[in-house]
Coordinates of C-alpha atoms in Angstrom, one line a residue:
Chain A
M232 CA 40.9 -29.2 -18.7
N233 CA 37.8 -27.5 -16.5
V234 CA 36.1 -25.0 -18.5
N235 CA 35.9 -22.8 -16.0
T236 CA 39.2 -22.1 -16.0
I237 CA 38.6 -20.5 -19.2
I238 CA 35.7 -19.2 -18.6
R239 CA 36.5 -17.4 -15.7
P240 CA 39.3 -15.7 -16.0
L241 CA 37.6 -14.1 -19.5
E242 CA 34.7 -12.9 -16.6
R243 CA 36.8 -11.1 -14.5
F244 CA 38.6 -9.7 -17.6
L245 CA 34.9 -8.3 -19.2
E246 CA 34.3 -7.2 -15.6
D247 CA 37.5 -5.0 -14.9
H248 CA 37.7 -3.9 -18.6
G249 CA 34.0 -4.4 -20.0
K250 CA 33.4 -0.5 -21.2
Q251 CA 36.3 -0.4 -22.9
V252 CA 35.8 -4.0 -25.0
G253 CA 31.9 -2.9 -25.2
L254 CA 33.7 0.5 -27.3
L255 CA 35.6 -1.7 -29.6
V256 CA 32.8 -3.6 -30.4
L257 CA 30.6 -0.6 -30.9
I258 CA 32.7 1.8 -32.5
P259 CA 33.4 -0.8 -35.8
L260 CA 29.4 -1.1 -35.8
F261 CA 28.9 2.5 -36.1
L262 CA 31.6 3.2 -38.6
F263 CA 29.9 0.3 -40.8
L264 CA 26.6 1.8 -40.3
W265 CA 27.4 6.0 -40.6
L266 CA 30.8 5.2 -42.6
P267 CA 28.4 5.2 -46.5
I268 CA 26.4 8.1 -45.0
I269 CA 29.2 10.0 -44.0
V270 CA 31.1 9.3 -47.7
V271 CA 27.8 10.1 -49.9
A272 CA 28.2 13.5 -47.8
L273 CA 31.4 14.5 -48.3
M274 CA 31.1 13.2 -51.8
S275 CA 27.9 15.6 -52.4
F276 CA 30.1 18.7 -52.5
S277 CA 32.9 17.2 -54.8
D278 CA 33.3 17.8 -58.1
S279 CA 33.6 14.3 -59.8
V280 CA 32.2 11.2 -59.1
L281 CA 34.5 8.7 -59.1
T282 CA 38.2 10.4 -56.8
F283 CA 37.7 10.0 -53.1
P284 CA 38.6 12.1 -51.2
P285 CA 37.5 15.0 -53.3
E286 CA 39.8 17.3 -54.6
N287 CA 38.0 20.3 -54.8
L288 CA 35.4 21.1 -52.8
T289 CA 32.1 22.4 -54.4
L290 CA 28.4 23.9 -53.8
E291 CA 27.9 23.4 -57.8
F292 CA 25.7 20.6 -57.8
Y293 CA 23.4 21.4 -55.2
H294 CA 23.0 24.5 -57.5
I295 CA 22.1 22.5 -60.1
F296 CA 19.9 20.6 -57.8
V297 CA 17.9 23.5 -56.7
E298 CA 17.5 24.8 -60.6
N299 CA 16.4 21.2 -61.3
S300 CA 12.8 21.6 -62.0
Q301 CA 12.7 17.6 -62.3
A302 CA 14.2 17.2 -59.2
R303 CA 11.8 19.1 -57.2
S304 CA 8.6 18.0 -59.1
A305 CA 9.7 14.6 -57.7
I306 CA 10.2 15.4 -54.1
F307 CA 7.0 17.2 -54.3
T308 CA 5.2 13.9 -55.8
S309 CA 7.1 11.9 -52.9
L310 CA 5.5 14.0 -50.5
Q311 CA 1.8 13.8 -51.8
V312 CA 1.8 10.3 -52.0
S313 CA 3.5 10.2 -48.6
A314 CA 1.6 12.5 -46.6
V315 CA -1.6 10.8 -47.7
A316 CA -0.3 6.9 -47.3
T317 CA 0.6 7.5 -43.7
P318 CA -2.2 9.0 -42.2
I319 CA -4.8 6.5 -44.3
A320 CA -2.5 3.6 -43.1
V321 CA -1.6 4.7 -39.4
A322 CA -5.5 5.0 -38.9
L323 CA -6.0 1.8 -39.7
A324 CA -3.4 0.4 -38.1
I325 CA -4.9 1.7 -34.7
M326 CA -8.6 0.9 -35.8
Y327 CA -6.8 -2.8 -36.5
S328 CA -5.5 -2.5 -32.9
Y329 CA -7.9 -1.3 -30.9
A330 CA -10.0 -4.1 -32.0
F331 CA -7.0 -6.5 -31.6
A332 CA -6.3 -5.2 -28.2
K333 CA -9.9 -5.4 -26.8
Y334 CA -11.8 -8.1 -28.4
D335 CA -11.9 -11.5 -29.2
F336 CA -13.6 -12.5 -32.4
P337 CA -13.2 -15.4 -34.7
G338 CA -9.9 -15.1 -37.0
K339 CA -8.4 -13.1 -35.1
G340 CA -5.2 -15.2 -35.4
V341 CA -5.5 -15.4 -39.2
I342 CA -5.6 -11.7 -39.2
T343 CA -2.9 -11.0 -37.8
V344 CA -0.8 -13.1 -39.7
L345 CA -2.2 -11.6 -42.8
I346 CA -1.6 -8.2 -41.2
A347 CA 2.2 -9.0 -41.3
L348 CA 2.9 -11.1 -44.4
P349 CA 3.5 -8.0 -46.5
L350 CA 6.7 -8.0 -44.4
I351 CA 8.1 -11.4 -45.8
V352 CA 6.1 -11.9 -49.4
P353 CA 9.3 -10.6 -51.7
L354 CA 9.0 -7.1 -53.1
I355 CA 8.5 -8.1 -56.7
V356 CA 5.8 -10.0 -56.0
V357 CA 4.0 -7.8 -54.5
G358 CA 4.7 -5.0 -57.4
I359 CA 3.5 -7.6 -59.9
A360 CA 0.3 -8.7 -58.1
L361 CA -0.4 -4.7 -58.1
T362 CA -0.1 -3.8 -61.2
L363 CA -2.4 -6.9 -62.3
L364 CA -4.8 -6.2 -60.1
F365 CA -5.0 -2.3 -60.9
G366 CA -4.6 -3.4 -65.1
M367 CA -7.7 -6.2 -64.3
L368 CA -9.8 -3.1 -63.1
G369 CA -8.5 -0.7 -65.7
G370 CA -6.3 1.5 -63.9
S371 CA -3.5 3.8 -65.6
G372 CA -1.0 3.9 -62.7
S373 CA -2.6 7.0 -61.5
Y374 CA -1.8 9.2 -58.3
W375 CA -4.2 7.1 -56.2
E376 CA -3.0 3.1 -57.4
V377 CA 0.6 4.5 -56.4
V378 CA -1.1 5.6 -52.8
I379 CA -2.7 2.2 -52.5
A380 CA 0.3 0.6 -53.7
H381 CA 2.2 2.8 -50.7
I382 CA -0.7 2.0 -47.8
V383 CA -0.1 -1.9 -48.2
R384 CA 3.4 -1.9 -48.0
I385 CA 3.6 0.8 -44.5
L386 CA 0.6 -0.9 -42.7
P387 CA 2.3 -3.8 -41.5
F388 CA 4.9 -1.3 -39.9
A389 CA 2.4 1.1 -38.9
A390 CA 0.5 -2.0 -37.5
L391 CA 3.1 -3.8 -35.7
I392 CA 4.6 -0.2 -33.6
I393 CA 1.2 0.4 -32.7
L394 CA -0.1 -2.5 -31.8
P395 CA 2.0 -2.9 -28.4
S396 CA 0.7 0.4 -27.1
F397 CA -2.5 -0.4 -27.1
L398 CA -2.1 -4.1 -25.6
S399 CA -0.5 -2.1 -22.7
F400 CA -3.3 0.1 -22.3
D401 CA -5.1 0.1 -19.4
T402 CA -8.7 0.0 -20.7
T403 CA -10.3 0.6 -17.1
L404 CA -9.3 4.2 -17.7
E405 CA -11.7 4.1 -20.6
E406 CA -14.6 2.9 -18.2
A407 CA -13.5 5.6 -15.7
S408 CA -13.9 8.2 -18.4
K409 CA -17.3 7.0 -18.9
D410 CA -17.9 6.5 -15.6
L411 CA -17.3 10.3 -15.0
G412 CA -19.9 11.2 -17.9
A413 CA -17.5 11.2 -21.2
N414 CA -19.4 9.3 -24.7
S415 CA -17.3 6.5 -26.3
I416 CA -16.2 9.3 -28.8
T417 CA -15.1 11.6 -26.3
T418 CA -13.7 8.8 -24.2
F419 CA -10.8 7.8 -27.4
R420 CA -9.9 11.6 -28.0
R421 CA -9.6 12.9 -24.2
V422 CA -8.2 9.5 -22.7
T423 CA -7.4 6.9 -25.3
L424 CA -5.4 8.5 -28.2
P425 CA -2.9 10.5 -25.1
N426 CA -1.9 7.3 -23.9
I427 CA -1.1 5.6 -27.0
L428 CA 0.2 8.7 -29.1
P429 CA 3.4 8.0 -28.7
G430 CA 3.3 4.5 -30.2
V431 CA 1.0 6.2 -33.1
V432 CA 3.5 8.8 -33.3
A433 CA 6.6 6.0 -33.9
G434 CA 5.0 3.8 -36.4
G435 CA 3.7 6.9 -38.1
L436 CA 7.1 8.0 -38.6
L437 CA 8.5 4.8 -39.5
A438 CA 5.4 4.3 -41.8
F439 CA 6.1 7.9 -44.0
T440 CA 9.7 6.9 -43.9
I441 CA 9.2 3.7 -45.7
S442 CA 6.7 5.4 -48.0
F443 CA 9.0 8.0 -48.6
N444 CA 11.6 5.6 -49.2
E445 CA 9.3 2.6 -51.4
F446 CA 10.8 2.1 -54.8
V447 CA 9.6 -1.6 -55.8
Y448 CA 6.1 -0.8 -56.0
T449 CA 5.8 2.3 -57.1
Y450 CA 8.1 1.4 -60.2
F451 CA 5.6 -1.2 -60.9
V452 CA 2.2 0.4 -60.3
R453 CA 3.1 3.8 -61.3
G454 CA 2.0 5.7 -64.7
T455 CA 4.6 7.8 -66.4
G456 CA 3.4 11.0 -64.8
M457 CA 3.7 9.7 -61.1
E458 CA 7.7 9.8 -60.3
T459 CA 8.5 9.8 -56.7
L460 CA 12.0 10.9 -55.8
P461 CA 13.5 7.6 -55.4
V462 CA 12.2 6.5 -59.0
Y463 CA 13.8 9.7 -60.1
L464 CA 17.2 8.8 -59.1
W465 CA 17.1 5.5 -60.2
G466 CA 16.1 6.8 -63.5
R467 CA 19.4 9.3 -63.3
I468 CA 21.6 6.2 -61.8
E469 CA 20.6 4.9 -65.1
H470 CA 21.9 7.5 -67.4
T471 CA 24.8 9.1 -65.8
M472 CA 26.7 9.0 -62.7
T473 CA 27.1 13.2 -61.3
P474 CA 27.8 14.3 -58.2
E475 CA 23.7 15.7 -58.2
I476 CA 22.8 12.5 -57.3
N477 CA 25.0 12.0 -54.1
V478 CA 23.2 15.8 -53.1
I479 CA 19.6 14.0 -54.1
S480 CA 21.1 11.2 -51.6
I481 CA 21.9 14.0 -49.2
V482 CA 18.1 15.8 -49.5
F483 CA 16.4 12.2 -49.0
L484 CA 18.2 12.0 -45.7
A485 CA 17.7 15.6 -44.6
V486 CA 14.3 15.1 -45.5
A487 CA 13.8 11.6 -43.1
V488 CA 15.6 13.8 -40.4
L489 CA 13.5 16.9 -40.7
M490 CA 10.1 14.9 -40.2
V491 CA 11.2 13.4 -37.1
A492 CA 12.5 16.7 -35.9
L493 CA 9.2 18.2 -36.3
A494 CA 7.1 14.8 -35.2
V495 CA 8.9 15.5 -31.6
I496 CA 8.0 19.1 -31.7
I497 CA 4.5 18.4 -32.1
T498 CA 3.8 15.9 -30.2
D499 CA 6.2 16.5 -27.1
V500 CA 7.0 12.7 -27.8
E501 CA 9.4 13.2 -25.0
R502 CA 7.2 14.3 -22.2
I503 CA 4.7 11.7 -22.9
T504 CA 7.0 9.1 -22.5
I505 CA 9.0 9.8 -19.5
R506 CA 5.3 9.8 -17.7
Chain B
M64 CA -37.1 7.2 -1.8
S65 CA -34.4 4.9 -1.8
I66 CA -30.9 6.0 -3.9
V67 CA -30.6 2.5 -5.2
S68 CA -33.6 -0.2 -5.4
I69 CA -32.2 -3.1 -7.1
Q70 CA -35.1 -5.9 -7.7
D71 CA -34.9 -9.7 -8.6
L72 CA -31.2 -9.0 -10.4
R73 CA -30.1 -11.6 -12.2
K74 CA -26.4 -12.1 -14.2
E75 CA -25.1 -15.2 -16.4
F76 CA -22.3 -15.1 -17.6
G77 CA -22.7 -17.9 -20.6
N78 CA -23.3 -21.2 -18.1
V79 CA -22.6 -19.9 -14.8
T80 CA -24.7 -17.4 -12.9
A81 CA -22.6 -14.6 -11.3
V82 CA -25.8 -13.3 -9.6
E83 CA -29.1 -14.5 -8.6
G84 CA -32.4 -12.9 -7.1
A85 CA -30.5 -10.2 -5.9
N86 CA -32.7 -7.3 -4.1
F87 CA -32.4 -4.7 -1.6
D88 CA -31.9 -1.2 -1.0
I89 CA -29.8 1.8 0.1
E90 CA -30.7 4.6 1.5
E91 CA -29.9 8.5 1.3
G92 CA -26.4 9.2 2.9
E93 CA -26.3 5.4 3.9
F94 CA -22.9 3.5 3.6
V95 CA -23.4 -0.2 2.6
S96 CA -21.0 -2.9 1.8
V97 CA -21.4 -5.4 0.0
L98 CA -19.0 -8.6 1.2
G99 CA -18.3 -12.0 0.2
P100 CA -15.9 -14.0 -0.6
S101 CA -14.3 -13.4 -4.3
G102 CA -16.0 -14.7 -6.8
S103 CA -19.1 -14.6 -5.1
G104 CA -21.1 -11.8 -7.6
K105 CA -20.2 -8.7 -5.4
S106 CA -18.0 -6.5 -8.2
T107 CA -20.8 -7.8 -11.0
I108 CA -23.5 -6.0 -8.8
L109 CA -21.2 -3.0 -8.7
R110 CA -20.2 -2.8 -12.6
M111 CA -24.2 -3.4 -13.6
I112 CA -25.4 -0.4 -11.0
A113 CA -22.7 1.8 -12.8
G114 CA -23.5 0.1 -16.2
F115 CA -20.3 -1.8 -17.1
E116 CA -22.5 -4.9 -17.5
S117 CA -25.9 -5.3 -18.1
P118 CA -28.5 -7.7 -16.3
T119 CA -29.8 -10.6 -17.5
S120 CA -33.2 -10.1 -16.0
G121 CA -34.3 -7.9 -12.9
S122 CA -34.0 -3.6 -12.5
I123 CA -31.9 -1.6 -10.9
E124 CA -33.1 1.9 -9.9
I125 CA -31.3 4.9 -9.1
L126 CA -33.5 8.2 -7.2
G127 CA -36.2 6.0 -8.7
K128 CA -35.5 6.1 -12.3
E129 CA -34.7 2.4 -14.0
V130 CA -31.9 2.3 -15.4
V131 CA -30.7 -0.2 -17.0
G132 CA -30.5 -0.1 -20.7
M133 CA -28.4 3.3 -20.1
A134 CA -24.9 4.0 -21.0
P135 CA -22.3 4.9 -17.7
F136 CA -22.0 8.2 -18.7
E137 CA -26.0 8.7 -18.7
R138 CA -26.0 7.4 -14.9
E139 CA -25.8 9.4 -11.8
V140 CA -23.3 7.2 -10.3
N141 CA -19.5 7.3 -10.3
M142 CA -17.6 5.1 -9.3
V143 CA -13.8 4.2 -7.5
F144 CA -11.9 2.2 -9.2
Q145 CA -10.4 -1.1 -7.8
D146 CA -6.5 0.0 -9.9
L147 CA -8.1 3.6 -9.3
A148 CA -7.8 4.3 -12.8
L149 CA -6.5 7.7 -12.2
F150 CA -5.6 9.3 -15.6
P151 CA -2.0 8.9 -15.9
H152 CA -1.3 11.7 -18.7
L153 CA -3.5 14.7 -16.8
T154 CA -2.3 16.3 -13.6
V155 CA -4.6 15.7 -10.2
A156 CA -6.7 18.6 -10.7
E157 CA -7.2 18.0 -14.5
N158 CA -8.3 14.2 -13.1
I159 CA -10.6 15.9 -10.6
K160 CA -12.2 18.3 -13.6
Y161 CA -13.0 15.2 -16.0
G162 CA -16.3 14.7 -15.1
L163 CA -17.0 18.3 -14.4
Q164 CA -16.4 19.1 -18.2
Q165 CA -18.3 16.9 -19.7
K166 CA -21.1 18.2 -17.7
G167 CA -20.4 21.3 -19.3
V168 CA -19.8 23.2 -15.6
S169 CA -18.1 26.7 -16.2
K170 CA -13.8 26.7 -15.8
D171 CA -14.2 29.5 -13.1
E172 CA -16.8 26.8 -11.0
Q173 CA -14.8 23.8 -12.3
Q174 CA -11.3 25.3 -10.7
R175 CA -13.9 26.2 -7.2
R176 CA -14.6 22.8 -6.9
A177 CA -11.6 21.0 -7.5
T178 CA -9.6 23.3 -4.7
E179 CA -12.6 22.6 -2.6
M180 CA -12.3 18.8 -3.3
L181 CA -8.7 18.7 -2.9
E182 CA -8.9 20.3 0.5
I183 CA -11.8 18.0 1.8
V184 CA -9.3 15.0 0.8
D185 CA -6.6 16.5 2.7
L186 CA -4.4 17.2 -1.0
A187 CA -4.9 21.3 -1.1
G188 CA -2.2 22.1 -3.2
Y189 CA -1.3 18.9 -5.3
G190 CA -3.3 19.9 -7.9
N191 CA -0.6 20.7 -10.5
R192 CA 1.0 17.6 -9.5
D193 CA 1.6 14.7 -12.3
I194 CA -0.8 11.2 -10.7
D195 CA 2.8 9.4 -10.6
Q196 CA 4.2 11.7 -8.5
L197 CA 1.8 10.9 -5.4
S198 CA 2.3 7.8 -2.8
G199 CA -0.8 5.0 -2.9
G200 CA -2.5 7.2 -0.2
E201 CA -2.3 10.3 -2.0
Q202 CA -3.7 8.6 -5.1
Q203 CA -6.3 6.9 -3.5
R204 CA -7.7 10.6 -2.3
V205 CA -7.6 12.1 -5.7
A206 CA -9.4 8.6 -6.9
L207 CA -12.0 9.7 -4.5
A208 CA -11.9 13.5 -5.0
R209 CA -12.3 12.8 -8.4
A210 CA -15.9 10.6 -8.1
L211 CA -17.1 12.9 -5.0
V212 CA -16.5 16.2 -7.0
N213 CA -19.5 15.2 -9.3
E214 CA -21.8 15.0 -6.4
P215 CA -23.4 11.4 -7.5
S216 CA -25.9 10.5 -6.3
V217 CA -24.3 7.3 -4.8
V218 CA -20.3 6.9 -5.3
L219 CA -19.3 3.2 -5.7
F220 CA -15.9 1.7 -4.4
D221 CA -14.6 -1.7 -6.1
E222 CA -12.3 -2.6 -3.6
P223 CA -9.9 0.5 -3.7
L224 CA -8.1 0.1 -0.5
A225 CA -7.0 -3.5 -1.3
S226 CA -3.8 -2.6 -2.7
L227 CA -2.5 -0.6 0.5
D228 CA -1.0 -2.0 3.8
R229 CA -2.9 -2.6 7.0
K230 CA -2.0 0.4 8.2
L231 CA -2.5 2.8 5.7
R232 CA -5.5 1.1 4.7
Q233 CA -6.7 1.5 8.5
R234 CA -6.5 5.3 8.5
M235 CA -8.0 5.4 4.8
Q236 CA -11.1 4.0 6.6
F237 CA -11.4 5.9 9.1
E238 CA -11.0 9.1 6.5
L239 CA -13.8 7.7 4.0
Q240 CA -15.8 7.2 6.9
Q241 CA -15.4 10.9 7.7
I242 CA -15.7 12.4 4.1
Q243 CA -18.7 10.6 4.0
E244 CA -20.6 11.7 6.9
E245 CA -18.8 15.6 6.0
T246 CA -20.5 15.2 2.6
G247 CA -23.7 12.7 3.1
I248 CA -23.4 11.6 -0.3
T249 CA -24.3 7.7 -0.3
F250 CA -21.7 5.1 -0.3
L251 CA -21.9 1.4 -1.9
Y252 CA -18.6 -0.4 -0.6
V253 CA -18.1 -3.8 -2.5
T254 CA -14.7 -5.7 -0.3
H255 CA -14.2 -9.3 0.5
D256 CA -12.4 -8.1 3.5
Q257 CA -14.7 -8.2 6.6
E258 CA -12.8 -5.9 8.6
V259 CA -13.1 -3.2 6.1
A260 CA -16.7 -4.0 5.9
M261 CA -17.1 -4.2 9.5
S262 CA -15.5 -0.7 10.6
V263 CA -17.1 1.4 8.0
S264 CA -20.6 0.2 7.1
D265 CA -24.1 1.1 8.7
R266 CA -24.8 -2.1 6.7
M267 CA -24.1 -4.6 5.0
V268 CA -25.2 -7.5 2.3
V269 CA -23.5 -10.9 2.4
L270 CA -22.7 -12.5 -0.6
N271 CA -22.3 -15.6 -1.4
E272 CA -22.2 -17.8 -4.6
G273 CA -24.5 -15.1 -6.4
K274 CA -27.0 -14.9 -3.9
I275 CA -27.5 -12.3 -0.6
E276 CA -26.9 -14.7 2.5
Q277 CA -27.8 -11.8 5.1
I278 CA -28.2 -7.9 4.8
G279 CA -28.3 -6.1 8.4
T280 CA -26.1 -4.1 10.5
P281 CA -22.3 -5.2 11.4
E282 CA -23.6 -5.8 14.6
E283 CA -26.4 -7.5 13.8
I284 CA -24.7 -9.7 11.1
Y285 CA -22.1 -10.9 13.8
R286 CA -24.0 -11.5 16.2
D287 CA -27.2 -13.6 14.9
P288 CA -26.0 -14.8 11.5
E289 CA -29.0 -16.3 9.8
S290 CA -26.5 -18.7 7.7
Q291 CA -23.4 -20.6 8.9
F292 CA -21.3 -19.1 5.8
V293 CA -22.3 -15.7 7.2
A294 CA -21.2 -17.0 10.7
Q295 CA -18.1 -18.2 9.6
F296 CA -17.4 -15.9 6.9
I297 CA -17.7 -12.6 9.3
G298 CA -15.2 -13.6 12.1
D299 CA -14.1 -17.1 12.6
L300 CA -16.2 -20.0 13.8
N301 CA -15.9 -23.4 15.6
S302 CA -18.3 -26.3 14.7
V303 CA -18.9 -29.4 15.9
Y304 CA -21.6 -31.8 14.3
S305 CA -24.3 -33.2 16.8
K306 CA -27.8 -35.1 16.3
V307 CA -30.8 -33.9 17.7
V308 CA -32.2 -35.6 20.3
E309 CA -35.2 -33.8 21.2
A310 CA -36.0 -30.1 19.7
N311 CA -38.7 -27.8 21.3
D312 CA -39.9 -23.9 20.6
D313 CA -36.8 -22.3 21.2
T314 CA -34.2 -24.8 22.1
V315 CA -32.8 -28.2 20.7
E316 CA -31.0 -31.2 23.0
V317 CA -28.5 -32.4 21.8
Q318 CA -26.0 -35.5 23.4
T319 CA -22.6 -34.6 23.5
N320 CA -19.9 -36.9 26.1
G321 CA -23.1 -38.9 27.1
T322 CA -24.2 -35.7 28.7
L323 CA -27.7 -34.2 27.0
V324 CA -27.4 -30.2 26.6
R325 CA -30.2 -28.1 25.6
V326 CA -29.2 -25.2 23.5
P327 CA -31.0 -22.4 23.0
V328 CA -31.6 -21.7 19.2
M329 CA -31.7 -17.9 17.6
E330 CA -34.9 -16.2 15.9
T331 CA -32.5 -16.1 12.7
T332 CA -32.1 -19.6 12.6
T333 CA -35.2 -21.1 13.8
P334 CA -34.6 -23.6 11.0
A335 CA -32.3 -25.8 13.0
L336 CA -35.5 -26.3 15.0
N337 CA -36.6 -29.1 12.5
A338 CA -33.5 -30.4 11.8
E339 CA -32.2 -34.1 12.3
A340 CA -28.4 -32.5 13.2
V341 CA -27.1 -29.3 13.9
D342 CA -24.0 -27.5 13.8
I343 CA -23.4 -26.2 16.9
G344 CA -20.5 -23.2 16.4
V345 CA -18.6 -21.0 18.7
R346 CA -16.8 -18.0 18.5
P347 CA -12.4 -18.5 19.6
Q348 CA -13.3 -15.5 22.0
N349 CA -16.0 -17.4 23.5
V350 CA -14.3 -20.5 24.1
T351 CA -11.6 -21.7 27.5
L352 CA -9.1 -23.9 27.6
Q353 CA -9.1 -26.1 31.1
Q354 CA -6.5 -28.4 32.2
T355 CA -9.0 -30.5 34.2
S356 CA -12.6 -31.5 33.3
S357 CA -15.6 -30.0 35.5
N358 CA -18.5 -32.3 35.1
G359 CA -21.1 -30.2 33.2
D360 CA -24.5 -28.9 34.4
G361 CA -26.2 -28.9 31.0
T362 CA -25.1 -25.3 30.6
A363 CA -21.8 -25.8 28.7
F364 CA -20.0 -28.0 26.1
E365 CA -16.9 -29.9 27.1
I366 CA -14.5 -31.6 24.8
G367 CA -11.0 -33.1 25.6
G368 CA -8.1 -32.3 23.1
T369 CA -4.4 -32.2 22.7
V370 CA -2.8 -28.2 22.2
I371 CA -1.0 -28.6 18.3
N372 CA 0.0 -25.1 17.6
R373 CA 0.3 -21.9 20.2
M374 CA 0.5 -18.3 18.5
Y375 CA 1.3 -15.6 20.3
R376 CA -0.6 -12.2 19.4
G377 CA 0.8 -9.7 21.5
D378 CA -2.6 -9.0 23.4
N379 CA -3.9 -12.5 23.1
I380 CA -2.5 -15.9 22.3
A381 CA -4.6 -18.0 19.8
Y382 CA -4.5 -21.9 20.6
I383 CA -5.1 -24.7 18.0
V384 CA -7.0 -27.7 19.5
D385 CA -7.0 -31.2 18.0
T386 CA -10.0 -32.8 19.4
E387 CA -12.0 -35.6 18.4
D388 CA -14.3 -34.1 16.4
E389 CA -12.8 -31.3 15.0
E390 CA -9.6 -28.8 15.6
F391 CA -10.5 -25.8 17.8
L392 CA -9.1 -22.3 17.5
V393 CA -9.6 -20.9 21.2
I394 CA -8.2 -17.5 21.5
E395 CA -7.6 -16.5 25.1
Q396 CA -6.9 -13.0 26.3
Q397 CA -3.0 -12.1 27.6
D398 CA -4.6 -11.4 31.2
T399 CA -5.6 -15.0 31.9
R400 CA -3.6 -16.8 34.1
T401 CA -2.9 -20.0 32.9
E402 CA -0.5 -20.6 29.6
F403 CA -0.6 -24.0 27.6
E404 CA 2.2 -26.1 25.8
I405 CA 1.7 -27.2 22.9
G406 CA 1.1 -31.2 23.6
E407 CA -0.4 -31.0 26.5
D408 CA -4.0 -32.4 27.3
V409 CA -6.7 -30.1 27.4
Y410 CA -10.4 -29.5 28.0
V411 CA -11.9 -27.0 25.2
Q412 CA -14.9 -25.3 27.2
W413 CA -17.9 -22.9 25.8
K414 CA -21.3 -21.9 26.8
T415 CA -24.6 -22.9 25.3
D416 CA -25.8 -19.1 25.7
D417 CA -22.4 -18.6 23.2
C418 CA -23.4 -21.2 20.8
L419 CA -25.2 -20.5 17.5
V420 CA -26.8 -23.2 16.0
F421 CA -27.5 -24.2 12.2
P422 CA -28.9 -26.9 10.5
S423 CA -25.9 -29.6 9.6
K424 CA -24.1 -29.1 6.3
E425 CA -23.5 -32.4 6.3
V426 CA -25.9 -35.1 5.8
A427 CA -26.9 -37.3 8.5

């Protein structure tokens, strides 16, 4: 039997009903992605952990969360770490991408691999390695050690997102700027940066989100004083399951969404990308 | 004082010598073209004047001041780039004001000059548009305005018209010339397109493999090419190899088809007088086709051949004739009575006065 006798009618069917078939695939996919989050959101209003759907809806655990100074301070610690680690990682990623796109130098290939390598090395391996390293250097799990661990974690993501903007950036624009009397710093600020900004913002957002969610490195490296939100959450789950856990998860999500929205508003990303 | 003065300029990239021993001056208000095939070093010269490349040796003076070693932003020149390099994140007016901002010109003055410049390039009212809302020709004008508004000593052009279609390119050439006359700013225009160079320039610098072959007005270069390269690059040239029988003060005598022909040699190509063999060149327009042989009186060349191709080109017809020496390109105006068919046996004729004689490239 000819293969075409099967494929032809199938193709015709897909041509006529492609939209329906597409939806049939997409809807389960989206449900799979979002259902757990929807469940958590619902359960955050429930009065017990185990019954689904919730029998009584209540805001009680939101109140408990707001009153919970430990949780609030965990969020604050997380923000303190991410808000510092992200700009540093983004700055490093910009420098790396700029050099990579503009110059040929010995060891370029090796550096590229080394930048991306942390993505595939198991988290625990790097976690232990960082702990050992900081231990050797006499560290005690201070704030800066956690920040460095976060930079190590998010740098590959920032670099891989930012690099393509530099690769597609037309460097004759920089020549044009210098030709018109601008020095290197002005040129970077007025010409290079505005043109790569969408990539930088995207890289920064991803880096921030990953830093905000980072658990493994932090867990290994941190001293007793450094309790980020994921670490606090883990500590709570170990003890007792209460609906407050769901509340904290939703707060997590809200912070992430808020950051993205904020970045979009500040940088006017849409306008830049459309151009 | 010359606006730009270039002395013994040399540029090497690794083992490759891109520019060698270049010397030329550009006077105030001139429109000079640097013309050459790709890889001849013309863009390198331009980029050295702009400051994007530094010469291996030699000097570049702008208004009598040595600029080698100065950064691009310190030089009183502005460039119109090949791909224009307009800033996509800025509006038309912001693009034009960019250079003025760097100089610290006041906001009002920036606005006034940008508006004035937009009028000169025929884009009044386009100030607030985005760059990608403009057509190719409009973008060319913005790039020109962005350079001119700074009133540089010289504007450098790196083949900016190359991407336009023929009609638009011709119009832009014309506008370029007009704007240059209007503003009186010196233009240095790099191109591989001899048609553009001939029609816009006061003088042309012809480059080949990093060396200057000839400098002169378009007419001088077309009529009295100093080398075979120039003759072939500026316009088409048929050429026939001939051994020299005898040379006098200003003529060489060569043998062709059993008859001796005496050919005048131009002042610019006197080395041909001492050569053992010469290439006799003739422009396609100066060649005629005949059906029958007319025995020469020593003032004309004649070679028999066969028409192998015929191209109708509107106001003229181009024939390619295969002879025992070379393939000949012959352009006959439409008003000539006889037309020839492919495969027809013909005689190719041209007068000795129309010959361009060069020492032969072939080693005898």
